[in-house]
Amino acid sequence: MLLIEAGQYCSPKNVTKALSMSLAAGCFPSVFKEAFITPVIKNLDLDAAQVSSYRPISNLSVISKLLERLVTKQLTDYLQSADLLPSLQSGFRPGHSMETAALRVLSDILGAVDSGDNAALVLLDLSAAFDTVDHAILCRHLQVSYGLGGPVLEWFRSYLYRQSQYV
C-alpha cells in the first residue's frame, strides 16, 4: 500500500490514490492512527500541578482527518439514500440540529399537556458515550442492521482497532 509519512509533502494525486487504496483494501493505515495528545488545562483557576486539572486534546494527521471525513460523507449518503436513519435523529445530519431536536421535544411535551396527559422529561449526558462502545458489537451492528460488508466493514474494523497515542 502507498504510505504517506507524517510531515512529508504529497501531491493531491498521491493523496487521492492513497485514500482510494485504503478504502478498496479495507484497511485504515496504521500511520494515520497515531494521535499526539496535548494536555490542556480545563480552567485557569485549577491547580496546574494536578493531573486531573487537564483534559486531553487528541491531534491526528490532516490526511487521517481527510480520510475520516471522506468515509463519513460516503456512509451518511448511503444511510440517507437507503432510508436507514431514524427520522428523529438530529445529530450529524444536514438540516437537523440540537435546536430542532429540542423544539420537537418541547412540542411533544406541550401537546401531551394540552391533551390532559402527563409528561416527563429525562435528560442524559452522553457526550463521551462513543468511548464506551464495544467495537465488536458496533461492527456486528454495522453488518446486520446497515448491510455493510466486505472491504467496507473491514475498513471500519481496521479503523477501530490498534490505535495509538503519545504525549
PDB file of C-alpha atoms in Angstrom:
ATOM      1  CA  MET A   1       0.000   0.000   0.000  1.00  0.00           C
ATOM      2  CA  LEU A   2       1.168   3.530  -0.732  1.00  0.00           C
ATOM      3  CA  LEU A   3       2.275   5.126   2.518  1.00  0.00           C
ATOM      4  CA  ILE A   4       2.269   8.802   3.267  1.00  0.00           C
ATOM      5  CA  GLU A   5       4.731   9.636   6.004  1.00  0.00           C
ATOM      6  CA  ALA A   6       3.798  12.232   8.601  1.00  0.00           C
ATOM      7  CA  GLY A   7       5.157  15.622   7.608  1.00  0.00           C
ATOM      8  CA  GLN A   8       6.026  14.504   4.069  1.00  0.00           C
ATOM      9  CA  TYR A   9       4.638  16.533   1.159  1.00  0.00           C
ATOM     10  CA  CYS A  10       2.491  14.580  -1.249  1.00  0.00           C
ATOM     11  CA  SER A  11       0.746  15.769  -4.351  1.00  0.00           C
ATOM     12  CA  PRO A  12      -3.080  15.792  -4.315  1.00  0.00           C
ATOM     13  CA  LYS A  13      -2.948  12.943  -6.869  1.00  0.00           C
ATOM     14  CA  ASN A  14      -0.895  10.763  -4.498  1.00  0.00           C
ATOM     15  CA  VAL A  15      -3.135  11.614  -1.547  1.00  0.00           C
ATOM     16  CA  THR A  16      -6.209  10.671  -3.566  1.00  0.00           C
ATOM     17  CA  LYS A  17      -4.523   7.432  -4.620  1.00  0.00           C
ATOM     18  CA  ALA A  18      -3.609   6.567  -1.005  1.00  0.00           C
ATOM     19  CA  LEU A  19      -7.139   7.258   0.246  1.00  0.00           C
ATOM     20  CA  SER A  20      -8.685   5.209  -2.568  1.00  0.00           C
ATOM     21  CA  MET A  21      -6.315   2.325  -1.884  1.00  0.00           C
ATOM     22  CA  SER A  22      -7.204   2.409   1.818  1.00  0.00           C
ATOM     23  CA  LEU A  23     -10.913   2.148   1.070  1.00  0.00           C
ATOM     24  CA  ALA A  24     -10.513  -0.525  -1.624  1.00  0.00           C
ATOM     25  CA  ALA A  25      -8.263  -2.661   0.572  1.00  0.00           C
ATOM     26  CA  GLY A  26     -10.463  -2.284   3.646  1.00  0.00           C
ATOM     27  CA  CYS A  27      -7.502  -1.084   5.672  1.00  0.00           C
ATOM     28  CA  PHE A  28      -7.041   2.125   7.636  1.00  0.00           C
ATOM     29  CA  PRO A  29      -3.266   2.788   7.546  1.00  0.00           C
ATOM     30  CA  SER A  30      -1.670   2.428  10.982  1.00  0.00           C
ATOM     31  CA  VAL A  31       0.397   5.579  10.474  1.00  0.00           C
ATOM     32  CA  PHE A  32      -2.902   7.531  10.444  1.00  0.00           C
ATOM     33  CA  LYS A  33      -3.952   6.005  13.772  1.00  0.00           C
ATOM     34  CA  GLU A  34      -1.260   7.758  15.791  1.00  0.00           C
ATOM     35  CA  ALA A  35      -2.627  10.617  17.877  1.00  0.00           C
ATOM     36  CA  PHE A  36      -0.464  13.214  19.573  1.00  0.00           C
ATOM     37  CA  ILE A  37      -2.095  14.097  22.911  1.00  0.00           C
ATOM     38  CA  THR A  38      -1.777  17.644  24.193  1.00  0.00           C
ATOM     39  CA  PRO A  39      -2.858  18.182  27.809  1.00  0.00           C
ATOM     40  CA  VAL A  40      -4.810  21.439  28.148  1.00  0.00           C
ATOM     41  CA  ILE A  41      -5.838  22.860  31.498  1.00  0.00           C
ATOM     42  CA  LYS A  42      -9.633  22.761  31.947  1.00  0.00           C
ATOM     43  CA  ASN A  43      -9.865  26.032  33.826  1.00  0.00           C
ATOM     44  CA  LEU A  44      -7.212  28.615  34.671  1.00  0.00           C
ATOM     45  CA  ASP A  45      -8.361  28.572  38.306  1.00  0.00           C
ATOM     46  CA  LEU A  46      -7.416  24.889  38.682  1.00  0.00           C
ATOM     47  CA  ASP A  47      -4.126  23.668  40.170  1.00  0.00           C
ATOM     48  CA  ALA A  48      -1.728  23.170  37.252  1.00  0.00           C
ATOM     49  CA  ALA A  49       0.229  20.606  39.288  1.00  0.00           C
ATOM     50  CA  GLN A  50      -2.760  18.227  39.414  1.00  0.00           C
ATOM     51  CA  VAL A  51      -3.205  15.799  36.503  1.00  0.00           C
ATOM     52  CA  SER A  52      -6.998  15.944  36.976  1.00  0.00           C
ATOM     53  CA  SER A  53      -6.896  19.670  36.069  1.00  0.00           C
ATOM     54  CA  TYR A  54      -6.169  18.771  32.440  1.00  0.00           C
ATOM     55  CA  ARG A  55      -8.175  17.350  29.577  1.00  0.00           C
ATOM     56  CA  PRO A  56      -6.527  15.559  26.673  1.00  0.00           C
ATOM     57  CA  ILE A  57      -6.722  17.038  23.192  1.00  0.00           C
ATOM     58  CA  SER A  58      -6.116  14.397  20.541  1.00  0.00           C
ATOM     59  CA  ASN A  59      -4.365  15.588  17.385  1.00  0.00           C
ATOM     60  CA  LEU A  60      -4.384  13.383  14.293  1.00  0.00           C
ATOM     61  CA  SER A  61      -2.703  13.992  10.958  1.00  0.00           C
ATOM     62  CA  VAL A  62      -4.515  16.088   8.373  1.00  0.00           C
ATOM     63  CA  ILE A  63      -4.653  13.135   5.977  1.00  0.00           C
ATOM     64  CA  SER A  64      -6.215  10.960   8.683  1.00  0.00           C
ATOM     65  CA  LYS A  65      -8.925  13.565   9.250  1.00  0.00           C
ATOM     66  CA  LEU A  66      -9.440  13.871   5.497  1.00  0.00           C
ATOM     67  CA  LEU A  67      -9.951  10.114   5.197  1.00  0.00           C
ATOM     68  CA  GLU A  68     -12.373  10.144   8.149  1.00  0.00           C
ATOM     69  CA  ARG A  69     -14.422  12.922   6.537  1.00  0.00           C
ATOM     70  CA  LEU A  70     -14.486  11.121   3.210  1.00  0.00           C
ATOM     71  CA  VAL A  71     -15.824   7.958   4.845  1.00  0.00           C
ATOM     72  CA  THR A  72     -18.292   9.935   6.979  1.00  0.00           C
ATOM     73  CA  LYS A  73     -19.696  11.596   3.864  1.00  0.00           C
ATOM     74  CA  GLN A  74     -19.980   8.307   1.976  1.00  0.00           C
ATOM     75  CA  LEU A  75     -21.569   6.498   4.932  1.00  0.00           C
ATOM     76  CA  THR A  76     -24.035   9.325   5.605  1.00  0.00           C
ATOM     77  CA  ASP A  77     -25.045   9.451   1.932  1.00  0.00           C
ATOM     78  CA  TYR A  78     -25.569   5.672   1.934  1.00  0.00           C
ATOM     79  CA  LEU A  79     -27.619   5.705   5.154  1.00  0.00           C
ATOM     80  CA  GLN A  80     -29.804   8.562   3.908  1.00  0.00           C
ATOM     81  CA  SER A  81     -30.337   7.112   0.422  1.00  0.00           C
ATOM     82  CA  ALA A  82     -31.228   3.691   1.897  1.00  0.00           C
ATOM     83  CA  ASP A  83     -33.535   5.397   4.454  1.00  0.00           C
ATOM     84  CA  LEU A  84     -31.689   3.724   7.336  1.00  0.00           C
ATOM     85  CA  LEU A  85     -31.500   6.710   9.707  1.00  0.00           C
ATOM     86  CA  PRO A  86     -34.224   7.145  12.327  1.00  0.00           C
ATOM     87  CA  SER A  87     -36.487  10.051  11.391  1.00  0.00           C
ATOM     88  CA  LEU A  88     -35.941  11.738  14.760  1.00  0.00           C
ATOM     89  CA  GLN A  89     -32.132  11.526  14.717  1.00  0.00           C
ATOM     90  CA  SER A  90     -30.730  15.035  14.764  1.00  0.00           C
ATOM     91  CA  GLY A  91     -27.003  14.525  15.247  1.00  0.00           C
ATOM     92  CA  PHE A  92     -24.686  14.578  12.231  1.00  0.00           C
ATOM     93  CA  ARG A  93     -27.454  15.301   9.740  1.00  0.00           C
ATOM     94  CA  PRO A  94     -27.798  18.344   7.499  1.00  0.00           C
ATOM     95  CA  GLY A  95     -30.838  20.437   8.342  1.00  0.00           C
ATOM     96  CA  HIS A  96     -31.035  18.912  11.825  1.00  0.00           C
ATOM     97  CA  SER A  97     -29.545  20.310  14.992  1.00  0.00           C
ATOM     98  CA  MET A  98     -29.821  20.313  18.748  1.00  0.00           C
ATOM     99  CA  GLU A  99     -32.251  23.201  18.313  1.00  0.00           C
ATOM    100  CA  THR A 100     -34.601  21.205  16.058  1.00  0.00           C
ATOM    101  CA  ALA A 101     -34.431  18.248  18.479  1.00  0.00           C
ATOM    102  CA  ALA A 102     -35.216  20.486  21.475  1.00  0.00           C
ATOM    103  CA  LEU A 103     -38.116  22.106  19.626  1.00  0.00           C
ATOM    104  CA  ARG A 104     -39.503  18.660  18.770  1.00  0.00           C
ATOM    105  CA  VAL A 105     -39.321  17.549  22.417  1.00  0.00           C
ATOM    106  CA  LEU A 106     -40.919  20.798  23.606  1.00  0.00           C
ATOM    107  CA  SER A 107     -43.689  20.440  21.028  1.00  0.00           C
ATOM    108  CA  ASP A 108     -44.354  16.839  22.102  1.00  0.00           C
ATOM    109  CA  ILE A 109     -44.485  17.808  25.793  1.00  0.00           C
ATOM    110  CA  LEU A 110     -46.795  20.760  25.176  1.00  0.00           C
ATOM    111  CA  GLY A 111     -49.022  18.571  23.000  1.00  0.00           C
ATOM    112  CA  ALA A 112     -49.278  15.956  25.754  1.00  0.00           C
ATOM    113  CA  VAL A 113     -50.042  18.547  28.438  1.00  0.00           C
ATOM    114  CA  ASP A 114     -52.649  20.251  26.213  1.00  0.00           C
ATOM    115  CA  SER A 115     -54.325  16.860  25.739  1.00  0.00           C
ATOM    116  CA  GLY A 116     -54.510  16.329  29.502  1.00  0.00           C
ATOM    117  CA  ASP A 117     -51.785  13.679  29.534  1.00  0.00           C
ATOM    118  CA  ASN A 118     -48.850  13.549  31.917  1.00  0.00           C
ATOM    119  CA  ALA A 119     -45.439  14.417  30.569  1.00  0.00           C
ATOM    120  CA  ALA A 120     -41.968  13.794  31.945  1.00  0.00           C
ATOM    121  CA  LEU A 121     -38.556  14.618  30.554  1.00  0.00           C
ATOM    122  CA  VAL A 122     -35.397  12.720  31.458  1.00  0.00           C
ATOM    123  CA  LEU A 123     -32.079  14.037  30.172  1.00  0.00           C
ATOM    124  CA  LEU A 124     -28.821  12.104  29.935  1.00  0.00           C
ATOM    125  CA  ASP A 125     -25.358  13.408  29.146  1.00  0.00           C
ATOM    126  CA  LEU A 126     -23.955  11.009  26.560  1.00  0.00           C
ATOM    127  CA  SER A 127     -21.110  13.256  25.415  1.00  0.00           C
ATOM    128  CA  ALA A 128     -18.462  10.535  25.832  1.00  0.00           C
ATOM    129  CA  ALA A 129     -20.742   7.592  25.110  1.00  0.00           C
ATOM    130  CA  PHE A 130     -18.834   6.513  21.998  1.00  0.00           C
ATOM    131  CA  ASP A 131     -15.741   5.931  24.128  1.00  0.00           C
ATOM    132  CA  THR A 132     -17.551   3.056  25.869  1.00  0.00           C
ATOM    133  CA  VAL A 133     -18.945   1.296  22.785  1.00  0.00           C
ATOM    134  CA  ASP A 134     -17.740  -2.268  22.304  1.00  0.00           C
ATOM    135  CA  HIS A 135     -16.097  -2.288  18.860  1.00  0.00           C
ATOM    136  CA  ALA A 136     -17.051  -5.881  18.049  1.00  0.00           C
ATOM    137  CA  ILE A 137     -20.715  -5.128  18.795  1.00  0.00           C
ATOM    138  CA  LEU A 138     -20.536  -1.944  16.728  1.00  0.00           C
ATOM    139  CA  CYS A 139     -19.071  -3.801  13.735  1.00  0.00           C
ATOM    140  CA  ARG A 140     -21.705  -6.528  14.046  1.00  0.00           C
ATOM    141  CA  HIS A 141     -24.413  -3.846  14.131  1.00  0.00           C
ATOM    142  CA  LEU A 142     -22.962  -2.180  11.021  1.00  0.00           C
ATOM    143  CA  GLN A 143     -23.136  -5.535   9.269  1.00  0.00           C
ATOM    144  CA  VAL A 144     -26.550  -6.758  10.445  1.00  0.00           C
ATOM    145  CA  SER A 145     -28.529  -3.505  10.701  1.00  0.00           C
ATOM    146  CA  TYR A 146     -26.946  -1.465   7.929  1.00  0.00           C
ATOM    147  CA  GLY A 147     -25.814  -4.107   5.470  1.00  0.00           C
ATOM    148  CA  LEU A 148     -22.124  -3.212   5.464  1.00  0.00           C
ATOM    149  CA  GLY A 149     -19.745  -5.988   4.493  1.00  0.00           C
ATOM    150  CA  GLY A 150     -16.610  -6.826   2.542  1.00  0.00           C
ATOM    151  CA  PRO A 151     -13.889  -4.171   2.360  1.00  0.00           C
ATOM    152  CA  VAL A 152     -16.198  -1.522   3.841  1.00  0.00           C
ATOM    153  CA  LEU A 153     -16.733  -3.445   7.070  1.00  0.00           C
ATOM    154  CA  GLU A 154     -13.064  -4.434   7.168  1.00  0.00           C
ATOM    155  CA  TRP A 155     -12.114  -0.752   6.817  1.00  0.00           C
ATOM    156  CA  PHE A 156     -14.223   0.108   9.881  1.00  0.00           C
ATOM    157  CA  ARG A 157     -12.681  -2.766  11.840  1.00  0.00           C
ATOM    158  CA  SER A 158      -9.222  -1.612  10.827  1.00  0.00           C
ATOM    159  CA  TYR A 159     -10.091   1.968  11.821  1.00  0.00           C
ATOM    160  CA  LEU A 160     -11.337   0.971  15.267  1.00  0.00           C
ATOM    161  CA  TYR A 161      -8.557  -1.398  16.345  1.00  0.00           C
ATOM    162  CA  ARG A 162      -4.972  -0.792  17.427  1.00  0.00           C
ATOM    163  CA  GLN A 163      -4.979   2.980  17.650  1.00  0.00           C
ATOM    164  CA  SER A 164      -2.023   4.544  19.437  1.00  0.00           C
ATOM    165  CA  GLN A 165      -1.343   7.791  21.184  1.00  0.00           C
ATOM    166  CA  TYR A 166       1.570   9.611  22.744  1.00  0.00           C
ATOM    167  CA  VAL A 167       2.062  12.773  24.770  1.00  0.00           C
TER     168      VAL A 167
END
